Short mmCIF file of C-alpha atoms and ligand atoms in Angstrom, two decimals:
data_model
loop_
_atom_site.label_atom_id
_atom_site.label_comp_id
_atom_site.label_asym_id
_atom_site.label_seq_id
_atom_site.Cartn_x
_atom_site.Cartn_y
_atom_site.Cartn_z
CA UNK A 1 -23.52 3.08 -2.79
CA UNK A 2 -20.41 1.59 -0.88
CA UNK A 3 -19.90 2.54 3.27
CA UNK A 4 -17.86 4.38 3.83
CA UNK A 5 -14.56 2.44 5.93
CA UNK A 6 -11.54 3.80 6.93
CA UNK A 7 -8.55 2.27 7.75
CA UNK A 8 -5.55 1.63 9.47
CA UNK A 9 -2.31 0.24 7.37
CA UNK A 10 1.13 -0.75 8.48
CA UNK A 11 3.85 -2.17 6.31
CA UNK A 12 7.28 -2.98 7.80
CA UNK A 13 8.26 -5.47 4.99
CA UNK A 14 11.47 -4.25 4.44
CA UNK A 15 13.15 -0.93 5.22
CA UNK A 16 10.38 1.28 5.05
CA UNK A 17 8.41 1.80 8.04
CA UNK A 18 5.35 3.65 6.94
CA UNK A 19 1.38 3.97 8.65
CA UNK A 20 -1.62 5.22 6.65
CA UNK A 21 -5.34 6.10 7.40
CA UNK A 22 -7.22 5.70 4.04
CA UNK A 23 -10.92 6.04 3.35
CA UNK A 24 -13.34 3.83 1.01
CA UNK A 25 -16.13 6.62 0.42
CA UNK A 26 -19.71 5.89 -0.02
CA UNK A 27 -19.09 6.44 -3.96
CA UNK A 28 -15.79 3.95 -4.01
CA UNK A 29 -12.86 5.59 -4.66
CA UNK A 30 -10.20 6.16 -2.33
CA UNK A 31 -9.10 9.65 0.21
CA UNK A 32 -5.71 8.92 1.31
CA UNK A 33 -5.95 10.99 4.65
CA UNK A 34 -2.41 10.47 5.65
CA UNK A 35 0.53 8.59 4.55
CA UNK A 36 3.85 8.16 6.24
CA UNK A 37 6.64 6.78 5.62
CA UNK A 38 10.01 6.32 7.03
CA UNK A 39 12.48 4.81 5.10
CA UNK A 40 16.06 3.66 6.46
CA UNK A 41 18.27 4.06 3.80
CA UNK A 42 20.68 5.61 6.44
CA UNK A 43 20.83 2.87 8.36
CA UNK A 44 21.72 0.88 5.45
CA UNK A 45 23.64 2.37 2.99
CA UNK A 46 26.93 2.26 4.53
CA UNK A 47 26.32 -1.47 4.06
CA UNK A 48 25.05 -1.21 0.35
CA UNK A 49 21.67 -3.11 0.55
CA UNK A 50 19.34 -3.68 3.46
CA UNK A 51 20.54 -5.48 6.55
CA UNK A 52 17.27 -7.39 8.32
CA UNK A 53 18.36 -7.19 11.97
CA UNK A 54 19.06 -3.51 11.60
CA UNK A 55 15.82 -2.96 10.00
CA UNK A 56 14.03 -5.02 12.23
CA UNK A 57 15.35 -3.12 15.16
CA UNK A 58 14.47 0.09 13.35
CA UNK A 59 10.77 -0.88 12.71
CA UNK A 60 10.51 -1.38 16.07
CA UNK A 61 12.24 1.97 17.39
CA UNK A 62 10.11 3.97 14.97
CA UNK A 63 6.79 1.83 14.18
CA UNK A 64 4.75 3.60 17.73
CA UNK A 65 5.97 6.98 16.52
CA UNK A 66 4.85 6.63 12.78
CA UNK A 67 1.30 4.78 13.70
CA UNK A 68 0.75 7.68 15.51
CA UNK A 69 2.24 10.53 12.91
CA UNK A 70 -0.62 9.18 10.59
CA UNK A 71 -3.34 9.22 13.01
CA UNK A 72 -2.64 13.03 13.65
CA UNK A 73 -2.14 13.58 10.17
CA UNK A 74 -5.25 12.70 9.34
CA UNK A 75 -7.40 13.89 12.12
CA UNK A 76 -9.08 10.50 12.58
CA UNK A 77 -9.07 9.17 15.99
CA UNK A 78 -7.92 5.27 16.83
CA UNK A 79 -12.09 4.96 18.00
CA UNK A 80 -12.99 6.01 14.53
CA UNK A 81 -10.84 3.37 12.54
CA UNK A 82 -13.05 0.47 11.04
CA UNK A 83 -10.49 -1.96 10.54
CA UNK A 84 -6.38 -2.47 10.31
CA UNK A 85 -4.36 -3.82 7.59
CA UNK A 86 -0.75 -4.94 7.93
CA UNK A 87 1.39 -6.25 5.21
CA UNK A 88 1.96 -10.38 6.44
CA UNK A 89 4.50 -11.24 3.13
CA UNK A 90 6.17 -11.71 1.29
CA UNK A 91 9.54 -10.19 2.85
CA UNK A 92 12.27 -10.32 5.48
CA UNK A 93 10.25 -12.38 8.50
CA UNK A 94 11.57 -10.36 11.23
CA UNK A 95 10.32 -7.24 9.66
CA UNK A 96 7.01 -8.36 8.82
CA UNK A 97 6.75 -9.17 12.34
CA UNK A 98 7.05 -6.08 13.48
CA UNK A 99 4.06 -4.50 11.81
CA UNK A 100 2.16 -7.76 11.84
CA UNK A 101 2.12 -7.85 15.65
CA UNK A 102 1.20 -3.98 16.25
CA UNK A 103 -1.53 -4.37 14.00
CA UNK A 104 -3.22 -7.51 15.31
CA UNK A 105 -2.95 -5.59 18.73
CA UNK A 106 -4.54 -2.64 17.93
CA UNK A 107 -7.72 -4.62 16.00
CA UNK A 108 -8.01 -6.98 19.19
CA UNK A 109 -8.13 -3.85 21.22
CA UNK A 110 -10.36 -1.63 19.41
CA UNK A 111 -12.41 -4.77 18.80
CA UNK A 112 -12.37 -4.59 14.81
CA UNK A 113 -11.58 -6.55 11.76
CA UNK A 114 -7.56 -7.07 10.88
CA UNK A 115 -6.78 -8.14 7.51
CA UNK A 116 -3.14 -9.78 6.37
CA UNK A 117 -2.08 -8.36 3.12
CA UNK A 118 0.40 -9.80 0.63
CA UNK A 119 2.59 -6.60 -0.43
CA UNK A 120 2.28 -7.25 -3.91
CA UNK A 121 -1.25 -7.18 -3.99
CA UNK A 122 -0.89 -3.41 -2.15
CA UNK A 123 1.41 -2.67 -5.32
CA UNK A 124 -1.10 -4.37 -7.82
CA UNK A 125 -3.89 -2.34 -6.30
CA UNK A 126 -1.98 0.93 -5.56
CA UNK A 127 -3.23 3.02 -8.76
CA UNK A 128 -6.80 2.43 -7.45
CA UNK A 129 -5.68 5.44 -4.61
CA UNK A 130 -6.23 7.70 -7.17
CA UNK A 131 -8.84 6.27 -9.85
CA UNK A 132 -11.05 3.46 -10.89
CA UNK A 133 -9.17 0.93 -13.11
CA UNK A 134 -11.59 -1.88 -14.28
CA UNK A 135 -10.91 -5.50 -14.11
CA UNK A 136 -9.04 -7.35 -15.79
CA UNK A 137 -5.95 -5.60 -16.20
CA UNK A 138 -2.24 -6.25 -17.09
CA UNK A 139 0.53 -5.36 -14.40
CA UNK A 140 4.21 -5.13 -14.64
CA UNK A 141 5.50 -5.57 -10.75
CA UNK A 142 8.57 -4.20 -10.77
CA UNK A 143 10.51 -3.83 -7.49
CA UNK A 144 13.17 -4.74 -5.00
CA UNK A 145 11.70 -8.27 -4.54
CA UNK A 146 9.97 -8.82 -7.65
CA UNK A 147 9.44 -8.25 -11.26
CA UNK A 148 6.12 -9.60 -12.74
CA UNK A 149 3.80 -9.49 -15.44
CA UNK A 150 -0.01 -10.62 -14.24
CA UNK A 151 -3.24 -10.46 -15.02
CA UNK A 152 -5.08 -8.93 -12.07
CA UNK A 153 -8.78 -10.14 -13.00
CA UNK A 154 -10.02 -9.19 -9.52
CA UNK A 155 -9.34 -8.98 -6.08
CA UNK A 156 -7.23 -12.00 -4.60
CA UNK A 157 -7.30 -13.05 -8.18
CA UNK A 158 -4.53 -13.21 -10.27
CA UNK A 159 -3.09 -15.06 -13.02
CA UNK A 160 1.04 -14.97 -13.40
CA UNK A 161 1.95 -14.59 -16.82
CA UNK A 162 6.05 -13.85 -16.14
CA UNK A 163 8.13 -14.10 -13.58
CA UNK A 164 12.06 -13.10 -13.10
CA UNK A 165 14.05 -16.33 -13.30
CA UNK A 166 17.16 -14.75 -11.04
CA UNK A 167 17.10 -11.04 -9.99
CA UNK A 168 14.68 -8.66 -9.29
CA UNK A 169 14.77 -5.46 -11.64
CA UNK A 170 15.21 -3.43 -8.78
CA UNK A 171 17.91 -5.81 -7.27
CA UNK A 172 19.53 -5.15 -10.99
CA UNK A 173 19.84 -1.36 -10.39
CA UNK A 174 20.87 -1.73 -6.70
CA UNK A 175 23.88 -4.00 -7.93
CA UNK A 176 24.65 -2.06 -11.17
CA UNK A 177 25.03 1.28 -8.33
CA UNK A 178 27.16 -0.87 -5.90
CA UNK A 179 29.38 -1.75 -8.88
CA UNK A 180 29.63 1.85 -9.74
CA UNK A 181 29.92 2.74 -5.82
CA UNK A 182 27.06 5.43 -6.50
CA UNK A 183 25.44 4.29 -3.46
CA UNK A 184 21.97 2.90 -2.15
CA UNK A 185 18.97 2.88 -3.02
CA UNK A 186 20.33 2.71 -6.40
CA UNK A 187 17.67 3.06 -8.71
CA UNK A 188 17.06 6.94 -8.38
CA UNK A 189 20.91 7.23 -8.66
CA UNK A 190 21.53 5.41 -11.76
CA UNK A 191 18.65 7.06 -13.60
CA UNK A 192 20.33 10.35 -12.76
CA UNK A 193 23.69 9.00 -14.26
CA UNK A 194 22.22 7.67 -17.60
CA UNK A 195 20.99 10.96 -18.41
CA UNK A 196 24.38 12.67 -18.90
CA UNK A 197 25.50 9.36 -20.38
CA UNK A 198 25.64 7.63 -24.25
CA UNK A 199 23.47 4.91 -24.47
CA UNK A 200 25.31 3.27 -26.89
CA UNK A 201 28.30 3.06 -25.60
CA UNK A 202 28.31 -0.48 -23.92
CA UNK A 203 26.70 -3.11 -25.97
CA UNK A 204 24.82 -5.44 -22.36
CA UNK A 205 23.34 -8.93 -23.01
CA UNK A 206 19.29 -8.72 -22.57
CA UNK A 207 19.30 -12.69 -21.29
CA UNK A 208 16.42 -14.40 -22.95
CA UNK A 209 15.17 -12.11 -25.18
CA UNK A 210 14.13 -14.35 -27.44
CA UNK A 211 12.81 -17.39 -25.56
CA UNK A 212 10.49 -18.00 -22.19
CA UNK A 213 7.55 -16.27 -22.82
CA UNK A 214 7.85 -12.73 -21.06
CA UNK A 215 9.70 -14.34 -18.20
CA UNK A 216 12.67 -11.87 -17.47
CA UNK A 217 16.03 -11.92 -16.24
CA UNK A 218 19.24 -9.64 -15.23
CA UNK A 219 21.69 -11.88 -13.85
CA UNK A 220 23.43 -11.89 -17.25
CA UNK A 221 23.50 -8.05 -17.68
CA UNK A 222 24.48 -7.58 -13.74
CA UNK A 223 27.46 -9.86 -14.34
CA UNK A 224 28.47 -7.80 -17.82
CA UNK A 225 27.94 -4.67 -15.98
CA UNK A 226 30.75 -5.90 -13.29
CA UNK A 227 32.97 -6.87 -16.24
CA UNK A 228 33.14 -3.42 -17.79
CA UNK A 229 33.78 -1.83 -14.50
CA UNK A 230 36.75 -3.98 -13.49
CA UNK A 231 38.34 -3.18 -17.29
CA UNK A 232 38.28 0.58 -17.05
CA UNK A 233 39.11 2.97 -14.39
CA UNK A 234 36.01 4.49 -12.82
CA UNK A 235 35.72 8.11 -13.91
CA UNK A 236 32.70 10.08 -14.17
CA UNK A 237 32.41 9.58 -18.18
CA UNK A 238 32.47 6.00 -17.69
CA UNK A 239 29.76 5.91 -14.96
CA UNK A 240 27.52 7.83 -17.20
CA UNK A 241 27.85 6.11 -20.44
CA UNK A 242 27.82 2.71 -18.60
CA UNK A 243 24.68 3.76 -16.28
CA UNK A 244 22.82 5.02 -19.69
CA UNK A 245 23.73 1.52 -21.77
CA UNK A 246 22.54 0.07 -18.63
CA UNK A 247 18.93 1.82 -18.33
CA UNK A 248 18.85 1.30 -22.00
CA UNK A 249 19.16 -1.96 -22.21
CA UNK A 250 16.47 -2.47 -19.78
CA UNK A 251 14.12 -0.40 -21.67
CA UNK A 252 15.13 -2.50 -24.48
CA UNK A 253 14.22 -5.96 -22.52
CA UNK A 254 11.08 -4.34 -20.83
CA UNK A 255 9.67 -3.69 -24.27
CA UNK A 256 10.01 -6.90 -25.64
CA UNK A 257 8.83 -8.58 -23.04
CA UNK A 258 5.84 -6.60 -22.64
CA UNK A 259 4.41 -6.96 -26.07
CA UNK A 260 4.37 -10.35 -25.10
CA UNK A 261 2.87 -10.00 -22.30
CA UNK A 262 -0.18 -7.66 -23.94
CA UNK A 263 -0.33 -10.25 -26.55
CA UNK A 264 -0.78 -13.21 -23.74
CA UNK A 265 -3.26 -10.74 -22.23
CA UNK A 266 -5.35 -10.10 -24.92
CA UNK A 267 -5.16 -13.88 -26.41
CA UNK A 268 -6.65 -15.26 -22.27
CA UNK A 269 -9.24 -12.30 -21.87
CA UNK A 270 -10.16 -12.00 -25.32
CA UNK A 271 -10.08 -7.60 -24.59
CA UNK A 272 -8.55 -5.87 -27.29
CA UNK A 273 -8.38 -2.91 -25.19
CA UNK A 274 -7.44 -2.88 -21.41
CA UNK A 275 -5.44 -1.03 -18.77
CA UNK A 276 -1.08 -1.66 -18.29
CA UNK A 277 -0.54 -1.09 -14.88
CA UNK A 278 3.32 -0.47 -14.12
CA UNK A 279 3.58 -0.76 -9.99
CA UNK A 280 6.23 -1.05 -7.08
CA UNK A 281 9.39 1.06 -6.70
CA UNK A 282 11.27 0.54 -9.87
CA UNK A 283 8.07 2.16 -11.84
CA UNK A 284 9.33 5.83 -10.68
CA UNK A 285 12.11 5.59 -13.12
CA UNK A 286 10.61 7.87 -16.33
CA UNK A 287 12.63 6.41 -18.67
CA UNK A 288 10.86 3.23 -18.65
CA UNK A 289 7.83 5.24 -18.32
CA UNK A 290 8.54 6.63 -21.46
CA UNK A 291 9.16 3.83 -23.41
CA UNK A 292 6.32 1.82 -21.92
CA UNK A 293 4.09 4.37 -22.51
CA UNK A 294 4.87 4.25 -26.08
CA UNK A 295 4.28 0.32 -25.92
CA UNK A 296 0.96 0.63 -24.57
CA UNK A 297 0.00 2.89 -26.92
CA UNK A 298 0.92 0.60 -30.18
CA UNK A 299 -0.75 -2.07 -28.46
CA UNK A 300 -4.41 -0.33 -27.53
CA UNK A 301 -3.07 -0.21 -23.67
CA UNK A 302 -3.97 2.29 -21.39
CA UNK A 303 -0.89 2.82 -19.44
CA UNK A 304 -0.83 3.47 -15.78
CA UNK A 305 1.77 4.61 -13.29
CA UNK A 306 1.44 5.20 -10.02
CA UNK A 307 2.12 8.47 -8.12
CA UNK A 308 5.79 8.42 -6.95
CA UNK A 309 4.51 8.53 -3.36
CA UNK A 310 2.66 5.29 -4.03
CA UNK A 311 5.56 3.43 -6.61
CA UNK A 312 8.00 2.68 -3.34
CA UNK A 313 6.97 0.66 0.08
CA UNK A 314 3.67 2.83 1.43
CA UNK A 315 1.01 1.63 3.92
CA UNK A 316 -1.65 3.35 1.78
CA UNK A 317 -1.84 0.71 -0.65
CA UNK A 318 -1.45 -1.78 2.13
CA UNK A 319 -5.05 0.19 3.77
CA UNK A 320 -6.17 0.00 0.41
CA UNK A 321 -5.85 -3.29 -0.25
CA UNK A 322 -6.96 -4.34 3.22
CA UNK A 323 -10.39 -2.53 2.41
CA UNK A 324 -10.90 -4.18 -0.90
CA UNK A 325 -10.26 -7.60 1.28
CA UNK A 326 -12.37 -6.57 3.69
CA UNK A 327 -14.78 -5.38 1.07
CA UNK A 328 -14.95 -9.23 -0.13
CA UNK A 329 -14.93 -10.71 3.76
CA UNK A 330 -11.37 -11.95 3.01
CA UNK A 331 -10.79 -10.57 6.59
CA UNK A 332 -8.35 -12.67 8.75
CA UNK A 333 -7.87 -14.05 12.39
CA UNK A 334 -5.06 -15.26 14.95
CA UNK A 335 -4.46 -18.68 12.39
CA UNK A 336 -4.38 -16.81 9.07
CA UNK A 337 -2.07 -13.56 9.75
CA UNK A 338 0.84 -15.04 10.11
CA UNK A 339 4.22 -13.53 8.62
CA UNK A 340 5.48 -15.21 5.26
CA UNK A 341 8.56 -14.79 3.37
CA UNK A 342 7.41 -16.26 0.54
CA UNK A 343 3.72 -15.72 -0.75
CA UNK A 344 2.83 -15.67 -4.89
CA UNK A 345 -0.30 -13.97 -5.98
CA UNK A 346 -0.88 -16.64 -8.60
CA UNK A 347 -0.66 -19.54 -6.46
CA UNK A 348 -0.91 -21.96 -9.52
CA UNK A 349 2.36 -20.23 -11.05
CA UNK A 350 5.71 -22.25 -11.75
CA UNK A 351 8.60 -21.40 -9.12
CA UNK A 352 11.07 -20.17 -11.72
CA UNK A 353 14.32 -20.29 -9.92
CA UNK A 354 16.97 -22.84 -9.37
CA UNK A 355 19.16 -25.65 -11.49
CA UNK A 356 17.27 -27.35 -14.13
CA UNK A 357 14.72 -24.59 -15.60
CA UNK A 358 13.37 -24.86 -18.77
CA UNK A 359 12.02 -22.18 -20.48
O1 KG4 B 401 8.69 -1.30 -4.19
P1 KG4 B 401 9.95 -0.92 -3.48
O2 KG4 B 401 9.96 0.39 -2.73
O3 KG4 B 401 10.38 -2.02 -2.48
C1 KG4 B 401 10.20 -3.39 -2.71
O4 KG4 B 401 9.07 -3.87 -2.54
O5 KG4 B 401 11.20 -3.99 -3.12
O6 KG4 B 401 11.11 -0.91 -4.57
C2 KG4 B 401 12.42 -0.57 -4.22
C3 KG4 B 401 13.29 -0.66 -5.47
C4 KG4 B 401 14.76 -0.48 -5.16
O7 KG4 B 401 15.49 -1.53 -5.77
C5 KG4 B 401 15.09 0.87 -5.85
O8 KG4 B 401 16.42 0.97 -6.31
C6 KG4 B 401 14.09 0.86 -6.99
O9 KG4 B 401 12.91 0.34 -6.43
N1 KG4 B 401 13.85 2.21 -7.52
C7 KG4 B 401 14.14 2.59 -8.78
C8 KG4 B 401 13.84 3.97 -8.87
N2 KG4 B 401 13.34 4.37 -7.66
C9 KG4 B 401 13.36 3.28 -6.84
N3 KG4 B 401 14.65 1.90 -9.82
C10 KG4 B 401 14.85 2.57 -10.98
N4 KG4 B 401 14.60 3.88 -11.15
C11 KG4 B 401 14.09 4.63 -10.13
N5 KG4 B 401 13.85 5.92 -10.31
ZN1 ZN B 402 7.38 -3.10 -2.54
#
């Protein structure tokens, strides 16, 4: 029998300011009790990505307000909190800040643990809101930030089996929208598009297909995307058919590279059967649901996907993870929570970017 905890997250690490009360109860699993979350795309979209002084001067505007949205939401007074979790990196510093600082401050004041939480291991942990996936497993990260294939063999333990070499896949829909002025965020947007579009009609690069492992990269197809749309005027049609190719072509890539991945996976843990986890925002789009789901299935995967609610920026999987932590004593004090912009889960991993990479 576990005790039962419940806690306090905050994650300002980029332009969603969002506060959650989540519960470990006596049996394990998870009760998310509240979640908020208060994204900014307003604030931003005129500019076409995310600005970080404007979002830092958000978060702070609306981070009071939120904190205490989630307390009411979920009945649970500040006296009854066991301990608060705040995401600490990797992302924009002055917006980790933000929540970094309130959090700290309300464990010193109610006297209770605080625990700094790398956002990716709130996305690598995320399903576990809503059931019990055993260790080891293999996650695709896909996001804003970061697109990653790991093994996630326990908590704070992961092994990095891919890693983009330029942009994120998230970064890659963002741009691909911008391109076809659709706006921002532009995932959601350009999975609306390819619906009504022909797949086939562009023929994109998928850079390095066939060579570094199930590394991944999209500057190549970003950069063929911006050719088409200075060669044609932008109607409608186009935007469709060149949205589809697009999302196709990424469910081509994805594919690939994650059959290498579950082979890597199952060659390391020696499992011929485990869990695919798909996390972070990009793994609301269905398409690549779809066709991962069909992956997993040739491969003896159990595929995974998040809730919507808990693909995108939450502080639920940011409690979460701070109660696994805390769970293990990986609990953390004045020295240790300290806002970092850059922060890999497999600390052992390559850096992948810059001149002179060989894959
Ligand atoms: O995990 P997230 O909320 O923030 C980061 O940690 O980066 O991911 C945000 C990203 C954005 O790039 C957004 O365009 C993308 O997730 N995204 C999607 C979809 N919904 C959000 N990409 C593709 N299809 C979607 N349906
Ligand atoms: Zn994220």
């Amino acid at each position: 029998m576990k005790k039962k905890l419940t806690f306090l997250g905050i994650e300002t690490s980029c332009d969603e300011t969002a506060a959650a009360i989540v519960q470990q109860k006596s049996n394990g699993s998870a009760k998310v009790l509240s979640s908020i979350v208060s994204s900014q795309i307003k604030e931003h979209e005129k500019f076409g990505g995310v600005v970080p002084e404007i979002a830092a001067r958000a978060h702070v505007e609306n981070i009071d307000f939120i904190i205490k949205r989630a307390l009411k939401e979920s009945k649970i007074k500040l006296s009854q909190i066991d301990g608060v979790a705040a995401t600490a990196g990797p992302g924009l510093i002055v917006c980790l800040t933000v929540g970094l600082n309130i959090g700290k401050s309300i464990a010193k004041f109610l006297n209770k643990p605080f625990v700094a939480v790398n956002h990716l291991e709130g996305h690598a942990l995320s399903p576990g809101l809503e059931k019990k996936i055993n260790f080891p497993y293999l996650l695709l990260l896909i996001s804003g930030g970061h697109s990653q294939f790991l093994i996630v063999k326990n908590i704070n333990k992961y092994k990095q089996l891919g890693t983009t070499i330029d942009d994120a896949l998230g970064e890659a829909f963002d741009k691909t929208a911008k391109m076809l002025e659709l706006g921002y965020p532009g995932g959601p947007i350009v999975e609306r598009f390819a619906k009504k579009g022909d797949k086939n009609f562009f023929k994109l690069p998928q850079p390095i297909i066939n060579k570094g492992g199930c590394n991944l990269s999209f500057a190549g197809l970003k950069t063929a995307v911006l050719r088409e749309t200075k060669k044609i005027k932008k109607n409608n049609q186009f935007k469709y058919n060149l949205a589809a190719s697009f999302q196709e072509t990424i469910n081509q890539i994805l594919k690939k590279k994650t059959l290498v991945a579950m082979s890597q996976f199952k060659e390391l843990t020696k499992k011929n059967k485990a869990t695919f986890v798909v996390a972070g925002g990009v793994a609301a789009n269905k398409s690549i649901r779809e066709s991962l789901s069909l992956v997993s299935k040739k491969m003896n995967f159990n595929p995974t996907f998040p809730n919507l609610k808990f693909c995108g920026d939450n502080a639920a999987m940011i409690a979460w993870a701070g109660i696994k932590r805390f769970n293990k004593k990986l609990t953390d004090n004045a020295n240790t929570a300290i806002a970092k912009s850059r922060w890999p889960l497999d600390k052992s991993a390559p850096f992948m970017k810059g001149p002179g990479l060989k894959l």
